[in-house]
């Protein structure tokens, strides 16, 4: 089928493609240390201390935000309790005047009655 010349040419082409693939795979690459540093050097005590200090600042900011949210939640709770007391007073005043107190909407009833 294939003569020796064709087999020789085919073998040279396959060998050439294999050598190109090997050269491409083993090409030199830029070392990570050659590029600009993205952060502090974690191989030194000063670098580790800088990262620890940075994380401490982030943690402090997160704790402060949590405290703000919790105090806002407490203020919301006080406001809701005050509004419920006011609604109860207004309902009582309407009853004393002989007026009918309207029922809340079905979707709102569980929220209003607590």
PDB file of N, CA and C in Angstrom, residues 48-86:
ATOM      1  N   UNK A  48       3.845  39.373  57.293  1.00  0.00           N
ATOM      2  CA  UNK A  48       2.778  38.676  58.018  1.00  0.00           C
ATOM      3  C   UNK A  48       2.077  39.646  58.962  1.00  0.00           C
ATOM      4  N   UNK A  49       2.850  40.499  59.647  1.00  0.00           N
ATOM      5  CA  UNK A  49       2.260  41.473  60.559  1.00  0.00           C
ATOM      6  C   UNK A  49       1.361  42.452  59.808  1.00  0.00           C
ATOM      7  N   UNK A  50       1.761  42.836  58.607  1.00  0.00           N
ATOM      8  CA  UNK A  50       0.937  43.750  57.807  1.00  0.00           C
ATOM      9  C   UNK A  50      -0.391  43.101  57.448  1.00  0.00           C
ATOM     10  N   UNK A  51      -0.350  41.826  57.076  1.00  0.00           N
ATOM     11  CA  UNK A  51      -1.585  41.124  56.736  1.00  0.00           C
ATOM     12  C   UNK A  51      -2.471  40.976  57.973  1.00  0.00           C
ATOM     13  N   UNK A  52      -1.890  40.636  59.098  1.00  0.00           N
ATOM     14  CA  UNK A  52      -2.661  40.486  60.331  1.00  0.00           C
ATOM     15  C   UNK A  52      -3.303  41.824  60.714  1.00  0.00           C
ATOM     16  N   UNK A  53      -2.557  42.920  60.589  1.00  0.00           N
ATOM     17  CA  UNK A  53      -3.103  44.236  60.907  1.00  0.00           C
ATOM     18  C   UNK A  53      -4.238  44.597  59.961  1.00  0.00           C
ATOM     19  N   UNK A  54      -4.066  44.301  58.692  1.00  0.00           N
ATOM     20  CA  UNK A  54      -5.112  44.583  57.702  1.00  0.00           C
ATOM     21  C   UNK A  54      -6.377  43.777  58.004  1.00  0.00           C
ATOM     22  N   UNK A  55      -6.219  42.517  58.326  1.00  0.00           N
ATOM     23  CA  UNK A  55      -7.378  41.687  58.646  1.00  0.00           C
ATOM     24  C   UNK A  55      -8.042  42.164  59.937  1.00  0.00           C
ATOM     25  N   UNK A  56      -7.241  42.631  60.896  1.00  0.00           N
ATOM     26  CA  UNK A  56      -7.802  43.177  62.129  1.00  0.00           C
ATOM     27  C   UNK A  56      -8.658  44.410  61.862  1.00  0.00           C
ATOM     28  N   UNK A  57      -8.195  45.272  60.954  1.00  0.00           N
ATOM     29  CA  UNK A  57      -8.975  46.454  60.594  1.00  0.00           C
ATOM     30  C   UNK A  57     -10.289  46.063  59.918  1.00  0.00           C
ATOM     31  N   UNK A  58     -10.222  45.092  59.021  1.00  0.00           N
ATOM     32  CA  UNK A  58     -11.439  44.630  58.355  1.00  0.00           C
ATOM     33  C   UNK A  58     -12.410  44.027  59.355  1.00  0.00           C
ATOM     34  N   UNK A  59     -11.886  43.243  60.293  1.00  0.00           N
ATOM     35  CA  UNK A  59     -12.730  42.633  61.313  1.00  0.00           C
ATOM     36  C   UNK A  59     -13.366  43.696  62.198  1.00  0.00           C
ATOM     37  N   UNK A  60     -12.591  44.702  62.569  1.00  0.00           N
ATOM     38  CA  UNK A  60     -13.128  45.796  63.382  1.00  0.00           C
ATOM     39  C   UNK A  60     -14.243  46.536  62.664  1.00  0.00           C
ATOM     40  N   UNK A  61     -14.060  46.790  61.371  1.00  0.00           N
ATOM     41  CA  UNK A  61     -15.095  47.467  60.583  1.00  0.00           C
ATOM     42  C   UNK A  61     -16.355  46.611  60.490  1.00  0.00           C
ATOM     43  N   UNK A  62     -16.175  45.301  60.324  1.00  0.00           N
ATOM     44  CA  UNK A  62     -17.331  44.401  60.242  1.00  0.00           C
ATOM     45  C   UNK A  62     -18.072  44.350  61.576  1.00  0.00           C
ATOM     46  N   UNK A  63     -17.339  44.305  62.677  1.00  0.00           N
ATOM     47  CA  UNK A  63     -17.976  44.300  63.998  1.00  0.00           C
ATOM     48  C   UNK A  63     -18.730  45.595  64.252  1.00  0.00           C
ATOM     49  N   UNK A  64     -18.164  46.706  63.824  1.00  0.00           N
ATOM     50  CA  UNK A  64     -18.835  47.998  63.982  1.00  0.00           C
ATOM     51  C   UNK A  64     -20.142  48.018  63.189  1.00  0.00           C
ATOM     52  N   UNK A  65     -20.110  47.495  61.970  1.00  0.00           N
ATOM     53  CA  UNK A  65     -21.316  47.450  61.136  1.00  0.00           C
ATOM     54  C   UNK A  65     -22.371  46.544  61.769  1.00  0.00           C
ATOM     55  N   UNK A  66     -21.945  45.436  62.360  1.00  0.00           N
ATOM     56  CA  UNK A  66     -22.878  44.532  63.047  1.00  0.00           C
ATOM     57  C   UNK A  66     -23.516  45.263  64.221  1.00  0.00           C
ATOM     58  N   UNK A  67     -22.710  45.997  64.999  1.00  0.00           N
ATOM     59  CA  UNK A  67     -23.255  46.762  66.125  1.00  0.00           C
ATOM     60  C   UNK A  67     -24.264  47.803  65.657  1.00  0.00           C
ATOM     61  N   UNK A  68     -23.960  48.482  64.543  1.00  0.00           N
ATOM     62  CA  UNK A  68     -24.893  49.476  63.999  1.00  0.00           C
ATOM     63  C   UNK A  68     -26.207  48.817  63.593  1.00  0.00           C
ATOM     64  N   UNK A  69     -26.120  47.672  62.945  1.00  0.00           N
ATOM     65  CA  UNK A  69     -27.333  46.976  62.511  1.00  0.00           C
ATOM     66  C   UNK A  69     -28.147  46.484  63.704  1.00  0.00           C
ATOM     67  N   UNK A  70     -27.468  45.993  64.727  1.00  0.00           N
ATOM     68  CA  UNK A  70     -28.180  45.526  65.913  1.00  0.00           C
ATOM     69  C   UNK A  70     -28.857  46.674  66.650  1.00  0.00           C
ATOM     70  N   UNK A  71     -28.191  47.827  66.737  1.00  0.00           N
ATOM     71  CA  UNK A  71     -28.827  48.971  67.405  1.00  0.00           C
ATOM     72  C   UNK A  71     -29.999  49.476  66.575  1.00  0.00           C
ATOM     73  N   UNK A  72     -29.880  49.428  65.240  1.00  0.00           N
ATOM     74  CA  UNK A  72     -31.002  49.805  64.377  1.00  0.00           C
ATOM     75  C   UNK A  72     -32.170  48.852  64.546  1.00  0.00           C
ATOM     76  N   UNK A  73     -31.854  47.572  64.699  1.00  0.00           N
ATOM     77  CA  UNK A  73     -32.912  46.574  64.912  1.00  0.00           C
ATOM     78  C   UNK A  73     -33.613  46.819  66.245  1.00  0.00           C
ATOM     79  N   UNK A  74     -32.862  47.161  67.275  1.00  0.00           N
ATOM     80  CA  UNK A  74     -33.462  47.453  68.573  1.00  0.00           C
ATOM     81  C   UNK A  74     -34.359  48.687  68.483  1.00  0.00           C
ATOM     82  N   UNK A  75     -33.899  49.698  67.748  1.00  0.00           N
ATOM     83  CA  UNK A  75     -34.713  50.910  67.583  1.00  0.00           C
ATOM     84  C   UNK A  75     -35.990  50.590  66.803  1.00  0.00           C
ATOM     85  N   UNK A  76     -35.882  49.731  65.796  1.00  0.00           N
ATOM     86  CA  UNK A  76     -37.071  49.327  65.043  1.00  0.00           C
ATOM     87  C   UNK A  76     -38.062  48.597  65.940  1.00  0.00           C
ATOM     88  N   UNK A  77     -37.549  47.735  66.809  1.00  0.00           N
ATOM     89  CA  UNK A  77     -38.418  47.013  67.744  1.00  0.00           C
ATOM     90  C   UNK A  77     -39.149  47.974  68.678  1.00  0.00           C
ATOM     91  N   UNK A  78     -38.432  48.984  69.192  1.00  0.00           N
ATOM     92  CA  UNK A  78     -39.081  49.970  70.060  1.00  0.00           C
ATOM     93  C   UNK A  78     -40.152  50.748  69.308  1.00  0.00           C
ATOM     94  N   UNK A  79     -39.870  51.112  68.045  1.00  0.00           N
ATOM     95  CA  UNK A  79     -40.834  51.838  67.225  1.00  0.00           C
ATOM     96  C   UNK A  79     -42.082  50.995  66.972  1.00  0.00           C
ATOM     97  N   UNK A  80     -41.899  49.731  66.663  1.00  0.00           N
ATOM     98  CA  UNK A  80     -43.041  48.847  66.409  1.00  0.00           C
ATOM     99  C   UNK A  80     -43.902  48.707  67.657  1.00  0.00           C
ATOM    100  N   UNK A  81     -43.267  48.533  68.806  1.00  0.00           N
ATOM    101  CA  UNK A  81     -44.031  48.420  70.060  1.00  0.00           C
ATOM    102  C   UNK A  81     -44.801  49.702  70.347  1.00  0.00           C
ATOM    103  N   UNK A  82     -44.180  50.859  70.103  1.00  0.00           N
ATOM    104  CA  UNK A  82     -44.859  52.143  70.326  1.00  0.00           C
ATOM    105  C   UNK A  82     -46.042  52.302  69.375  1.00  0.00           C
ATOM    106  N   UNK A  83     -45.879  51.911  68.127  1.00  0.00           N
ATOM    107  CA  UNK A  83     -46.983  52.020  67.157  1.00  0.00           C
ATOM    108  C   UNK A  83     -48.127  51.077  67.520  1.00  0.00           C
ATOM    109  N   UNK A  84     -47.812  49.896  68.016  1.00  0.00           N
ATOM    110  CA  UNK A  84     -48.878  48.978  68.454  1.00  0.00           C
ATOM    111  C   UNK A  84     -49.641  49.561  69.643  1.00  0.00           C
ATOM    112  N   UNK A  85     -48.910  50.153  70.585  1.00  0.00           N
ATOM    113  CA  UNK A  85     -49.594  50.788  71.725  1.00  0.00           C
ATOM    114  C   UNK A  85     -50.496  51.921  71.249  1.00  0.00           C
ATOM    115  N   UNK A  86     -49.996  52.716  70.290  1.00  0.00           N
ATOM    116  CA  UNK A  86     -50.788  53.839  69.763  1.00  0.00           C
ATOM    117  C   UNK A  86     -52.034  53.338  69.042  1.00  0.00           C
TER     118      UNK A  86
END
